[in-house]
Amino acid sequence: TGIEIIPTIGHSPLMRDSDEDGVPDIVDRCANTPSQLEVDEAGCSLEQFCAKFDATTRDGARACKRADWKNDE
């Protein structure tokens, strides 16, 4: 029928966390993060965060570090 039924036993559909990374889907910027990886407040693992850089190069790795994953520096 094309209608998705979302179970809401004890939880609002807004709090759904499809990839089980601890960040609700409504604010998760990186869908499908494996649940065992550490993520930032946007739901992105370090690998997903640095994907916009070529971290295999020295300049790319530096750019990724300067971008400050998790805003901890």
CSV table of C-alpha atoms in Angstrom, one decimal:
chain,number,residue,atom,x,y,z
A,1,THR,CA,0.0,0.0,0.0
A,2,GLY,CA,3.0,2.3,0.3
A,3,ILE,CA,2.2,3.3,3.9
A,4,GLU,CA,4.9,2.6,6.5
A,5,ILE,CA,3.7,1.6,9.9
A,6,ILE,CA,6.1,2.8,12.6
A,7,PRO,CA,5.8,1.0,16.0
A,8,THR,CA,5.5,3.5,18.8
A,9,ILE,CA,5.5,1.4,21.9
A,10,GLY,CA,6.9,3.7,24.6
A,11,HIS,CA,8.6,5.9,22.0
A,12,SER,CA,7.6,8.7,19.6
A,13,PRO,CA,8.3,8.0,15.9
A,14,LEU,CA,10.4,11.2,16.1
A,15,MET,CA,12.9,9.4,18.4
A,16,ARG,CA,13.4,6.5,15.9
A,17,ASP,CA,17.0,5.6,15.4
A,18,SER,CA,17.2,3.3,12.4
A,19,ASP,CA,20.9,2.8,12.4
A,20,GLU,CA,21.1,2.4,16.2
A,21,ASP,CA,24.0,4.9,16.6
A,22,GLY,CA,22.3,6.7,19.4
A,23,VAL,CA,21.2,9.7,17.3
A,24,PRO,CA,17.5,10.0,16.4
A,25,ASP,CA,16.8,9.8,12.7
A,26,ILE,CA,15.2,13.3,12.7
A,27,VAL,CA,18.7,14.9,13.4
A,28,ASP,CA,21.0,12.1,12.1
A,29,ARG,CA,23.0,13.6,9.2
A,30,CYS,CA,24.7,10.2,8.4
A,31,ALA,CA,22.2,7.4,7.9
A,32,ASN,CA,23.3,3.8,8.1
A,33,THR,CA,26.2,4.3,10.5
A,34,PRO,CA,27.2,0.9,12.0
A,35,SER,CA,26.0,0.8,15.6
A,36,GLN,CA,29.4,-0.1,17.0
A,37,LEU,CA,31.1,3.0,15.7
A,38,GLU,CA,31.5,6.2,17.8
A,39,VAL,CA,29.6,9.1,16.3
A,40,ASP,CA,29.5,12.9,16.8
A,41,GLU,CA,26.3,14.8,17.7
A,42,ALA,CA,25.2,14.7,14.1
A,43,GLY,CA,25.3,10.9,14.0
A,44,CYS,CA,28.5,10.7,11.8
A,45,SER,CA,31.4,8.4,12.4
A,46,LEU,CA,34.9,9.8,11.8
A,47,GLU,CA,35.0,8.0,8.5
A,48,GLN,CA,31.7,9.5,7.4
A,49,PHE,CA,32.8,13.0,8.6
A,50,CYS,CA,36.1,12.9,6.7
A,51,ALA,CA,34.6,11.4,3.5
A,52,LYS,CA,34.5,14.9,2.0
A,53,PHE,CA,38.3,15.0,2.2
A,54,ASP,CA,40.8,12.6,0.7
A,55,ALA,CA,42.2,11.5,4.0
A,56,THR,CA,44.6,9.2,2.3
A,57,THR,CA,46.7,12.2,1.4
A,58,ARG,CA,48.7,14.3,3.9
A,59,ASP,CA,46.7,17.5,2.9
A,60,GLY,CA,43.4,15.7,3.1
A,61,ALA,CA,44.2,14.2,6.6
A,62,ARG,CA,45.2,17.7,7.8
A,63,ALA,CA,42.0,19.2,6.4
A,64,CYS,CA,39.9,16.5,8.1
A,65,LYS,CA,41.7,17.2,11.4
A,66,ARG,CA,41.2,21.0,11.0
A,67,ALA,CA,37.5,20.4,10.4
A,68,ASP,CA,37.4,19.1,14.0
A,69,TRP,CA,35.1,16.1,14.1
A,70,LYS,CA,33.0,16.2,17.3
A,71,ASN,CA,34.1,19.8,17.9
A,72,ASP,CA,36.4,18.7,20.7
A,73,GLU,CA,39.4,21.0,20.0
